[in-house]
Amino acid sequence: METTLWPHKHPKRTLFLASAFLVITARFSFVLPPVAVPTFSNFGDAGIQKEIHVFDHKTENLVVVENLAYQHASEAEFNSQWVRANINFNKMSNTANPTSAAEPKFLHGIASGDSLANSVILWTKVSPPPNTGSFYVRYDVSLSKDGVAPGEPGQPPAALGPSILSGAVLTGPEVDYVVKIDLKGLAPKTTYYYQFAVPTNLTDYRADSLNPLVKSPAGRTKTLPTENDESITEVQFAVVSCSNLPRGFFTAYSAIAAKDAVDIVLHLGDYLYEYRNGEYGDGSSIGRIPRPDRTLMTLDDYRERHAQYKEDSDLQTLHRVKPWIVIWDDHEFVDDISGVHTAALSNSTMERIPGAMRAYFEYLPIRVTPNYVRQRKNYSAQTFDETPNIIDGFDISGDFPSLGIYRSFHFGTLVDLMMLDTRIAGRDISDWGTVDSASRTILGEHQEQWLIRQLQASSERGASWRIVGNQVVFAQMDYWGLMFNTDAWDGYPANRQRVLDAVDSLKISDVVVVTGDVHAGFAFDVPKSLDSYNPNTGDGSLLVEFVTPAVSSPSPLESIHLGFLNPVAELLFPQLEPHLKFMDLSRRGFLILKVSVERTLCEYFFVNNVRQRNSRVYLGAVAETERGSSKVSRVTVFP
């Protein structure tokens, strides 16, 4: 049990709103529709599979595809494994359940993500016997499921229907036995079911009675519509962030899994936390002590923590039934990190970044994109150690190709989704002394221009909505001269103004920013200037922002044990920040973003108690923006 008033020094998310609230109160003295299943045809060289040749009733010849996890391994000899080849493999019908510790298991579930119109990332991890070397893993994909696991709606399939394509992929200890493939050549807006399997004897792939296959759980995923598909009239996103394992259960994940209408899960960062137990949450009483129980420092540390998170049953369920689109924030690395090139961090901290980044790409169903990070600038009076740091063979003191995460997705002509990296790609130091510098950036020049071009192209092609997935609060929160949070866009006002100026000058409308990070629920109008903004009519607003509460991390008022003040804060804050249309500083939960042609609804769901498994989940508020308004049109709060 935590007994101190300040259980952790966490200066940005968990305390900045609460601190601002205390200052203020002191000042005022408390005055996707169904689609037809396409006919399957074998994939050629442009796809992932060549024709399957059945040699007998036990084996079939499978193409070997690239394991994307090896893109981040330093062992050069494994490059040869990327070349496609064929192997004989056990047929999927020859299966068995693991019966001893000497047989492999799938303990970490399966996942899919980064769906496109013709491809999707599939992921799993095998747990082999100790000291196992490299081996092949089979995958199968179907257009139908065979039975559904018992339980409520949203439960994953029990098994696959007839396989329409199969293949094999290499994994091994070099990548922590992770499997990650880019499944290509798929049909748009189509539901697929998938499964992995390995032989009970990992060194022998022949199909015989001694080596049946051990199967992973079966999962469901879905491809996106084509960019110009005009038939898409609604898309639903679940929006989550800040999932802290020792702080509580991931009830939000299982609640989202039960919502069949949700198409995609957007995770906006802090997928995991890097602390030891008790430093930012004590999981002792609920059986959720983080592993390893120390501050993460090495690649093996980050891998072990990722693997532990993947053992969570709620997380596994949501990964099995929905494709995810993810971006990192700071805790996937270290708290308050300000970018690879710009962080005023010790060498020991910088040395954590390569391992953390590699583990992230190994364990998350995300594509690697070759984004570029500009050269480091020093806007701070703090001292840097100028000794070059090496990340995957690159000198981070200059320009170099980075394993980037900012990227875009198209949902027909209804939605264009842009996912940002406000943490690593180009951010300058979070520094009070240089906040007003005109050249400060949170995105970096390359990403900033990319975002503006994406918004402009989306508007010009006639997409109804532009959704921007973003880590930290975009809207202004210092209207009364109180700089609450330099880690958010408030610490980079010139960069924010450049984006807003572009939206204004290019006449781009219907932009919705979704944000995580601060462990609170908000809905904002975002004007070009608060001085010219009319809070009564919303005139002057250029876009809206919806901020999701945390999955389990402590809310701002909870961090200082003042959750009972939330009703007071709900009355005071809108008076001080007139563009703030909804707020909740005390509860955990998630957002459901329902995007249709004429309006976007943001539903705020809250979990009653994250310290109790399967706690009640309820709808707390709905915010709405109408197409063409670029403002929060109405908010409904439920008791």
XYZ file of C-alpha atoms in Angstrom:
639
model
C 0.000 0.000 0.000
C 1.278 3.447 -0.844
C 1.469 5.659 2.209
C 3.146 8.768 0.902
C 1.257 11.704 -0.515
C 3.631 11.856 -3.497
C 4.165 8.194 -4.395
C 6.330 8.994 -7.403
C 8.138 11.940 -8.947
C 6.351 12.141 -12.262
C 6.330 15.795 -13.266
C 4.289 15.777 -16.457
C 1.252 13.534 -16.920
C 0.166 12.488 -13.471
C 0.680 15.758 -11.660
C 0.566 18.699 -14.036
C -3.239 18.972 -14.179
C -3.601 18.325 -10.487
C -0.951 20.911 -9.650
C -2.618 23.415 -11.922
C -5.924 22.719 -10.238
C -4.473 23.417 -6.806
C -2.929 26.679 -8.028
C -6.202 27.753 -9.573
C -8.319 26.887 -6.565
C -5.914 28.775 -4.351
C -6.164 31.802 -6.638
C -9.956 31.720 -6.669
C -10.351 30.540 -3.095
C -12.776 27.975 -4.421
C -14.921 31.153 -5.535
C -17.284 -1.376 -41.683
C -20.497 -2.746 -43.199
C -20.693 -6.536 -44.115
C -18.875 -7.499 -47.330
C -19.032 -10.459 -49.673
C -16.368 -13.094 -49.163
C -14.115 -13.082 -52.241
C -13.281 -16.201 -54.194
C -9.764 -17.341 -53.324
C -7.081 -17.712 -55.967
C -3.487 -18.754 -55.363
C -0.997 -15.939 -54.877
C 1.865 -15.592 -57.323
C 5.354 -14.205 -56.935
C 3.992 -10.766 -56.065
C 2.202 -12.197 -53.042
C 3.379 -14.202 -50.089
C 2.633 -17.674 -51.372
C 3.256 -19.854 -54.374
C 1.092 -22.833 -55.165
C 1.035 -25.486 -52.473
C 2.178 -28.906 -53.698
C 0.847 -31.808 -51.652
C 3.347 -34.674 -51.810
C 1.325 -37.093 -49.703
C -1.439 -37.091 -47.144
C 0.911 -35.886 -44.394
C 3.132 -33.156 -45.805
C 2.890 -30.129 -48.047
C 5.506 -27.859 -49.561
C 5.360 -24.337 -48.067
C 7.055 -21.132 -49.080
C 9.308 -19.556 -46.422
C 8.600 -15.845 -45.881
C 10.590 -13.140 -44.147
C 10.397 -12.739 -40.392
C 10.298 -8.957 -39.945
C 11.764 -9.276 -36.468
C 15.126 -10.049 -38.070
C 15.251 -6.523 -39.480
C 16.487 -5.470 -36.059
C 18.877 -8.335 -35.299
C 22.577 -7.622 -35.419
C 23.513 -11.127 -36.583
C 24.335 -10.577 -40.265
C 24.273 -14.257 -41.145
C 20.512 -14.319 -40.691
C 20.072 -12.077 -43.703
C 20.309 -15.221 -45.785
C 17.150 -16.501 -44.133
C 15.159 -13.670 -45.683
C 15.553 -15.237 -49.134
C 12.426 -17.163 -49.979
C 12.677 -20.918 -50.179
C 10.389 -23.869 -49.792
C 10.271 -26.584 -47.125
C 8.142 -29.630 -46.429
C 6.003 -29.137 -43.344
C 3.438 -31.015 -41.312
C -0.155 -30.519 -42.395
C -2.273 -28.396 -40.072
C -4.684 -31.255 -39.409
C -1.987 -33.217 -37.579
C -2.174 -31.546 -34.168
C -1.698 -32.196 -30.476
C -1.698 -30.292 -27.210
C 1.649 -29.820 -25.425
C 2.081 -32.536 -22.828
C 5.487 -31.797 -21.328
C 7.989 -29.023 -20.698
C 10.032 -30.395 -23.605
C 7.371 -29.313 -26.087
C 6.889 -25.759 -27.396
C 3.980 -23.571 -26.357
C 2.272 -20.333 -27.411
C 2.043 -18.479 -24.093
C 1.953 -14.907 -25.423
C -1.002 -15.015 -27.771
C -1.167 -13.697 -31.310
C -1.731 -10.257 -32.765
C -2.331 -8.354 -35.987
C -1.812 -4.743 -36.917
C -1.077 -2.020 -39.462
C -3.839 -3.237 -41.771
C -3.799 -1.978 -45.331
C -6.162 -2.733 -48.209
C -4.003 -5.651 -49.347
C -1.873 -6.664 -46.363
C -1.639 -6.947 -42.586
C 1.071 -7.703 -40.025
C 0.657 -10.990 -38.108
C 2.563 -11.662 -34.874
C 3.203 -14.387 -32.346
C 5.901 -15.682 -29.990
C 6.863 -19.295 -29.398
C 8.055 -20.550 -26.000
C 10.352 -23.488 -26.829
C 12.301 -25.741 -24.463
C 15.497 -24.207 -23.033
C 18.515 -23.833 -25.310
C 16.499 -24.276 -28.496
C 18.093 -22.935 -31.661
C 16.354 -21.616 -34.757
C 13.279 -23.366 -36.188
C 10.375 -22.816 -38.577
C 6.848 -21.822 -37.618
C 3.848 -22.559 -39.819
C 1.000 -20.105 -40.401
C -2.416 -20.641 -41.952
C -5.057 -18.134 -43.037
C -8.748 -18.748 -43.650
C -11.823 -16.825 -44.698
C -13.959 -18.562 -42.092
C -13.831 -19.684 -38.497
C -14.687 -23.088 -37.116
C -16.720 -22.495 -34.007
C -16.458 -19.621 -31.563
C -15.005 -19.754 -28.083
C -17.781 -19.795 -25.471
C -18.633 -16.563 -23.737
C -19.775 -13.082 -24.542
C -19.706 -11.350 -27.962
C -16.240 -10.445 -29.118
C -14.652 -13.723 -28.050
C -12.053 -15.011 -30.517
C -12.629 -17.968 -32.842
C -11.936 -21.441 -31.495
C -10.332 -22.651 -34.738
C -9.930 -21.882 -38.430
C -12.070 -22.976 -41.309
C -10.406 -24.307 -44.482
C -6.992 -22.745 -45.029
C -6.692 -20.587 -48.155
C -2.965 -19.911 -47.768
C -0.122 -21.275 -45.713
C 3.544 -20.629 -45.248
C 6.516 -20.993 -42.952
C 8.757 -18.477 -41.211
C 12.030 -18.794 -39.338
C 12.484 -17.688 -35.742
C 15.081 -18.245 -33.060
C 16.795 -16.912 -29.932
C 18.255 -13.959 -31.873
C 14.767 -12.399 -31.955
C 13.461 -13.933 -28.721
C 11.477 -16.525 -30.741
C 9.162 -13.822 -32.077
C 7.378 -14.294 -35.418
C 6.286 -11.242 -37.376
C 5.176 -11.430 -41.008
C 3.678 -9.011 -43.507
C 0.810 -10.979 -45.046
C 0.396 -9.566 -48.554
C -1.861 -10.048 -51.544
C -5.092 -9.905 -49.533
C -8.507 -8.637 -50.581
C -9.696 -5.240 -49.261
C -12.223 -4.828 -46.420
C -12.193 -8.551 -45.739
C -12.141 -10.471 -42.470
C -9.456 -13.143 -42.196
C -8.781 -15.766 -39.550
C -5.242 -16.928 -38.836
C -3.218 -19.335 -36.712
C 0.374 -20.451 -36.148
C 1.765 -23.924 -35.412
C 5.062 -25.671 -34.626
C 5.982 -29.367 -34.385
C 6.262 -30.923 -30.961
C 9.829 -31.738 -32.011
C 11.166 -28.384 -33.261
C 14.068 -29.949 -35.123
C 11.883 -32.202 -37.278
C 9.252 -30.876 -39.686
C 8.154 -34.177 -41.188
C 4.548 -35.104 -40.650
C 4.437 -38.392 -38.824
C 2.802 -39.754 -35.705
C 5.732 -38.739 -33.496
C 5.680 -35.039 -34.422
C 2.188 -33.602 -34.489
C 1.746 -29.820 -34.510
C 1.139 -27.575 -31.517
C -1.225 -24.750 -32.524
C -1.415 -21.185 -31.339
C -4.774 -19.641 -30.492
C -6.784 -18.636 -33.562
C -7.266 -14.949 -34.309
C -9.289 -12.584 -36.433
C -8.122 -9.572 -38.405
C -9.433 -7.326 -41.166
C -8.003 -5.464 -44.128
C -8.871 -1.850 -44.887
C -10.962 -0.694 -47.831
C -9.211 0.777 -50.824
C -8.415 4.471 -50.709
C -11.144 5.425 -53.210
C -13.900 3.173 -51.854
C -16.971 5.416 -51.530
C -19.137 2.717 -49.928
C -17.601 3.095 -46.453
C -20.041 5.131 -44.375
C -18.848 4.359 -40.824
C -15.606 3.387 -39.112
C -15.191 2.770 -35.393
C -11.885 3.190 -33.578
C -11.109 2.188 -30.001
C -8.562 4.637 -28.569
C -6.334 3.634 -25.635
C -3.081 4.613 -23.948
C -1.071 4.275 -20.746
C -1.443 0.634 -19.728
C 0.474 0.164 -16.476
C 0.494 -3.494 -15.374
C 1.146 -3.133 -11.605
C -1.362 -0.273 -11.343
C -4.321 -2.420 -12.271
C -6.050 -4.827 -14.630
C -6.520 -4.141 -18.326
C -10.299 -4.369 -18.115
C -10.575 -1.751 -20.850
C -9.078 -4.211 -23.336
C -11.612 -6.977 -22.730
C -14.434 -4.414 -22.826
C -13.271 -3.237 -26.266
C -12.921 -6.831 -27.481
C -16.623 -7.362 -26.720
C -17.596 -4.502 -29.060
C -17.983 -6.214 -32.420
C -18.514 -2.919 -34.267
C -15.015 -1.655 -33.439
C -12.810 -1.939 -36.529
C -9.368 -0.867 -35.297
C -7.618 -0.306 -31.955
C -5.414 2.792 -31.777
C -2.835 2.616 -28.995
C -1.307 6.065 -28.529
C 1.668 5.114 -26.420
C 2.886 3.848 -23.048
C 1.998 0.299 -24.057
C 4.180 -0.710 -21.124
C 6.132 0.976 -18.298
C 9.816 0.658 -17.516
C 9.755 0.895 -13.688
C 10.439 -1.651 -10.987
C 7.576 -2.671 -8.724
C 6.557 0.028 -6.251
C 8.156 2.876 -8.174
C 5.048 3.774 -10.158
C 2.484 1.260 -9.009
C 2.638 -1.716 -6.653
C 1.217 -4.917 -8.100
C 1.986 -7.121 -5.090
C -1.577 -7.374 -3.802
C -3.098 -8.199 -7.195
C -0.432 -10.547 -8.525
C 0.983 -8.083 -11.060
C 4.600 -7.529 -10.084
C 6.520 -6.428 -13.180
C 9.249 -8.654 -14.600
C 12.125 -8.179 -14.338
C 11.543 -6.408 -11.034
C 13.993 -3.609 -11.733
C 14.243 -0.522 -13.902
C 14.634 -1.681 -17.489
C 18.089 -1.120 -18.932
C 19.014 -3.790 -21.483
C 17.469 -5.440 -24.531
C 16.780 -8.562 -22.483
C 15.042 -6.428 -19.822
C 12.719 -4.803 -22.343
C 12.007 -8.130 -24.027
C 11.066 -9.747 -20.734
C 8.716 -6.877 -19.848
C 7.060 -6.986 -23.288
C 6.640 -10.741 -22.946
C 5.031 -10.355 -19.521
C 2.514 -7.839 -20.859
C 1.677 -10.240 -23.677
C 0.763 -12.874 -21.066
C -2.122 -10.716 -19.799
C -5.433 -12.379 -20.697
C -7.308 -9.127 -21.445
C -4.501 -7.923 -23.695
C -4.346 -11.272 -25.484
C -8.078 -11.268 -26.134
C -8.098 -7.815 -27.719
C -5.039 -8.581 -29.833
C -6.723 -11.774 -31.093
C -9.935 -10.156 -32.303
C -8.913 -6.668 -33.544
C -6.042 -5.301 -35.613
C -4.066 -2.604 -33.788
C -2.307 0.524 -34.998
C 0.262 1.624 -32.422
C 2.691 4.438 -31.706
C 5.140 4.734 -28.864
C 5.370 7.456 -26.226
C 8.106 7.763 -23.603
C 7.633 4.805 -21.240
C 8.447 2.280 -23.931
C 11.927 3.791 -23.455
C 12.310 5.949 -20.332
C 10.147 8.606 -18.704
C 10.198 12.046 -20.378
C 12.655 11.093 -23.081
C 12.889 13.988 -25.541
C 14.062 12.348 -28.737
C 17.079 10.356 -29.809
C 18.958 13.376 -31.108
C 17.888 15.964 -28.593
C 17.596 14.341 -25.186
C 19.837 15.801 -22.506
C 20.333 12.379 -21.029
C 23.247 10.492 -19.571
C 25.089 7.977 -21.691
C 23.618 5.173 -19.573
C 20.128 6.372 -20.496
C 21.008 6.740 -24.157
C 22.299 3.185 -24.154
C 18.795 1.990 -23.229
C 17.239 3.335 -26.421
C 18.542 0.759 -28.954
C 17.357 -2.184 -26.863
C 14.012 -0.585 -26.084
C 13.384 0.285 -29.734
C 14.406 -3.138 -30.984
C 12.169 -4.894 -28.431
C 9.261 -2.619 -29.393
C 9.533 -3.528 -33.064
C 9.946 -7.211 -32.224
C 6.894 -7.391 -29.964
C 4.391 -5.049 -31.647
C 2.516 -5.751 -34.928
C 3.844 -2.615 -36.618
C 5.617 -2.046 -39.928
C 9.038 -0.497 -39.965
C 9.173 2.673 -42.046
C 12.436 4.432 -42.998
C 11.635 7.891 -41.641
C 14.416 10.405 -41.242
C 15.506 12.221 -38.103
C 17.111 15.621 -38.500
C 20.375 16.551 -36.917
C 20.373 17.256 -33.201
C 20.068 20.857 -32.092
C 20.880 22.149 -28.657
C 18.381 24.760 -27.475
C 19.073 24.074 -23.829
C 21.639 25.403 -21.427
C 22.107 21.829 -20.272
C 25.401 20.152 -21.123
C 25.644 17.296 -23.605
C 28.265 14.611 -23.719
C 29.322 14.984 -27.347
C 30.696 11.452 -27.608
C 28.812 9.829 -30.534
C 26.241 7.254 -29.494
C 25.643 4.303 -31.778
C 22.170 2.918 -32.444
C 22.108 -0.083 -34.772
C 25.297 1.086 -36.419
C 24.260 4.722 -36.910
C 25.933 7.733 -35.373
C 23.073 9.533 -33.637
C 24.977 12.819 -33.473
C 24.030 13.504 -37.116
C 21.347 12.716 -39.681
C 20.568 9.033 -40.105
C 17.683 6.787 -41.212
C 15.532 5.926 -38.218
C 13.154 3.066 -37.624
C 10.187 5.385 -37.805
C 6.555 5.099 -36.743
C 4.779 8.088 -38.319
C 2.621 6.769 -41.130
C -0.842 7.017 -42.667
C -3.838 4.777 -43.393
C -6.904 5.212 -45.609
C -10.435 4.047 -44.841
C -12.035 4.600 -48.232
C -13.086 8.181 -48.847
C -14.410 8.460 -45.277
C -11.255 8.719 -43.141
C -7.559 9.345 -43.545
C -5.604 8.426 -40.409
C -2.195 9.944 -39.662
C -0.149 8.540 -36.764
C 2.566 10.820 -35.371
C 5.800 10.459 -33.440
C 6.050 13.430 -31.076
C 8.572 11.634 -28.869
C 11.597 10.322 -30.790
C 11.674 11.458 -34.408
C 12.438 15.170 -34.075
C 11.559 16.556 -30.644
C 13.743 19.198 -29.049
C 14.395 19.088 -25.326
C 11.434 19.647 -22.991
C 12.929 22.798 -21.556
C 11.213 25.700 -19.762
C 13.934 28.132 -20.769
C 13.481 27.819 -24.540
C 9.721 27.354 -24.884
C 9.280 30.567 -26.880
C 12.003 29.811 -29.436
C 10.527 30.094 -32.935
C 12.655 27.212 -34.181
C 11.657 24.710 -31.509
C 10.002 21.579 -32.810
C 8.202 18.570 -31.414
C 7.913 16.837 -34.791
C 11.137 17.678 -36.592
C 11.139 19.404 -39.952
C 10.642 16.265 -42.040
C 7.660 14.979 -40.045
C 6.095 18.435 -39.812
C 6.130 18.825 -43.588
C 4.909 15.243 -43.984
C 1.925 15.952 -41.700
C 0.969 19.131 -43.545
C 1.230 17.369 -46.913
C -0.893 14.487 -45.629
C -3.595 16.832 -44.351
C -3.594 18.804 -47.591
C -3.718 15.711 -49.811
C -6.538 14.248 -47.725
C -8.568 17.437 -48.035
C -7.930 17.747 -51.759
C -8.944 14.163 -52.489
C -12.245 14.753 -50.707
C -11.934 12.472 -47.704
C -14.649 13.325 -45.192
C -12.415 13.282 -42.078
C -8.778 13.543 -41.084
C -7.876 11.746 -37.832
C -4.478 12.451 -36.259
C -3.153 9.976 -33.685
C -0.856 11.855 -31.336
C 0.928 11.139 -28.056
C 0.702 14.397 -26.062
C -1.976 17.090 -25.655
C -2.113 19.351 -28.714
C -4.538 22.002 -27.457
C -3.367 25.086 -25.587
C -3.563 24.690 -21.817
C -1.875 27.870 -20.602
C -4.508 30.483 -21.336
C -4.123 31.963 -17.858
C -0.356 32.177 -18.127
C 0.232 28.949 -16.223
C 2.570 26.727 -18.224
C 1.226 23.389 -17.089
C 3.159 20.927 -19.214
C 6.203 21.654 -21.372
C 6.279 17.983 -22.347
C 3.080 18.493 -24.387
C 2.578 20.780 -27.409
C 2.370 23.687 -24.933
C 6.144 23.324 -24.682
C 6.423 23.738 -28.469
C 3.985 26.566 -29.285
C 5.789 27.638 -32.465
C 5.496 24.166 -33.953
C 1.808 24.002 -33.017
C 1.216 27.428 -34.546
C 2.855 26.366 -37.812
C 0.515 23.387 -38.055
C -2.546 25.522 -37.240
C -1.469 28.207 -39.718
C -1.223 25.536 -42.421
C -4.666 24.147 -41.576
C -6.072 27.668 -41.736
C -4.330 28.872 -44.903
C -4.984 25.642 -46.818
C -8.641 25.669 -45.660
C -8.439 22.154 -44.243
C -11.501 21.255 -42.179
C -12.824 18.253 -40.260
C -9.598 17.412 -38.445
C -9.866 15.346 -35.257
C -6.797 14.848 -33.049
C -6.868 11.893 -30.637
C -4.393 11.921 -27.771
C -3.256 9.894 -24.761
C -0.458 10.545 -22.234
C -2.119 12.582 -19.478
C -4.334 9.893 -17.876
C -7.426 12.107 -18.159
C -10.418 12.572 -20.448
C -10.779 15.842 -22.385
C -12.617 17.329 -25.356
C -11.200 20.561 -26.835
C -11.921 23.077 -29.490
C -8.550 24.058 -30.952
C -8.543 27.631 -32.317
C -5.714 29.353 -34.126
C -5.737 31.900 -31.326
C -7.707 31.924 -28.094
C -7.927 35.712 -28.366
C -10.119 35.434 -31.462
C -12.053 32.379 -30.290
C -15.707 32.630 -29.239
C -16.332 30.003 -26.532
C -20.102 30.427 -26.757
C -20.358 29.626 -30.469
C -17.071 27.833 -31.132
C -16.273 30.298 -33.906
C -12.542 30.436 -34.525
C -11.919 26.747 -33.829
C -9.906 25.002 -36.555
C -10.082 21.430 -35.285
C -11.083 19.325 -32.276
C -9.120 17.121 -29.916
C -10.347 14.155 -27.893
C -8.053 12.870 -25.121
C -8.444 9.346 -23.774
C -8.127 8.414 -20.102
C -5.506 5.827 -19.190
C -6.154 2.103 -19.347
C -4.781 1.663 -15.827
C -2.214 4.358 -15.002
C -3.190 6.736 -12.191
C -5.383 9.694 -13.067
C -4.088 13.186 -12.161
C -6.191 13.736 -9.054
C -5.753 10.154 -7.917
C -1.981 10.696 -7.916
C -2.342 13.154 -5.029
C -5.334 11.395 -3.438
C -7.745 14.221 -4.305
C -10.152 12.424 -6.634
C -13.086 13.828 -4.669
C -12.222 17.272 -6.098
C -13.079 16.231 -9.650
C -16.601 17.789 -9.557
C -15.094 21.092 -8.422
C -12.453 20.924 -11.138
C -15.147 20.230 -13.751
C -16.746 23.561 -12.836
C -13.569 25.634 -12.617
C -11.463 24.491 -15.528
C -13.907 25.406 -18.338
C -13.993 28.940 -16.937
C -10.218 29.122 -17.106
C -9.830 27.276 -20.405
C -12.890 28.306 -22.439
C -12.071 25.955 -25.323
C -12.223 22.945 -22.967
C -15.648 21.355 -23.459
C -15.328 18.200 -21.358
C -12.920 16.939 -18.737
C -12.486 14.106 -16.260
C -9.435 13.991 -14.009
C -10.194 10.959 -11.873
C -11.222 7.905 -13.907
C -9.563 5.300 -16.161
C -11.001 3.947 -19.369
C -10.944 4.370 -23.152
C -12.589 6.099 -26.114
C -14.776 4.746 -28.873
C -14.574 7.057 -31.887
C -17.531 6.569 -34.240
C -16.834 8.269 -37.558
C -19.647 8.657 -40.085
C -20.011 10.918 -43.076
C -21.837 13.747 -41.290
C -20.467 13.537 -37.742
C -17.892 12.014 -35.431
C -18.962 10.840 -31.983
C -16.466 10.308 -29.187
C -17.727 8.054 -26.405
C -15.867 8.142 -23.077
C -16.024 4.786 -21.307
C -14.814 4.400 -17.735
C -13.777 1.402 -15.620
C -15.229 1.381 -12.119
C -12.138 -0.045 -10.375
C -8.977 -1.131 -12.202
C -7.722 -2.922 -9.076
C -10.524 -5.469 -9.457
C -10.583 -7.848 -12.401
C -13.677 -7.603 -14.620
C -14.896 -4.437 -12.926
C -17.940 -2.676 -14.363
C -17.408 -0.583 -17.499
C -19.861 2.209 -18.254
C -20.439 5.104 -20.664
C -19.640 8.413 -18.963
C -19.930 11.041 -21.697
C -20.315 11.608 -25.432
C -18.755 14.492 -27.353
C -19.751 15.209 -30.947
C -18.355 17.210 -33.825
C -20.394 17.789 -36.970
C -18.818 17.752 -40.387
C -17.909 21.236 -41.545
C -18.011 22.722 -38.030
C -14.408 22.075 -36.864
C -15.633 22.402 -33.266
C -17.174 20.319 -30.502
C -20.858 20.626 -31.376
C -22.301 19.141 -28.190
C -21.354 17.174 -25.088
C -23.626 14.839 -23.116
C -22.517 13.717 -19.666
C -24.158 10.727 -18.001
C -24.514 10.310 -14.247
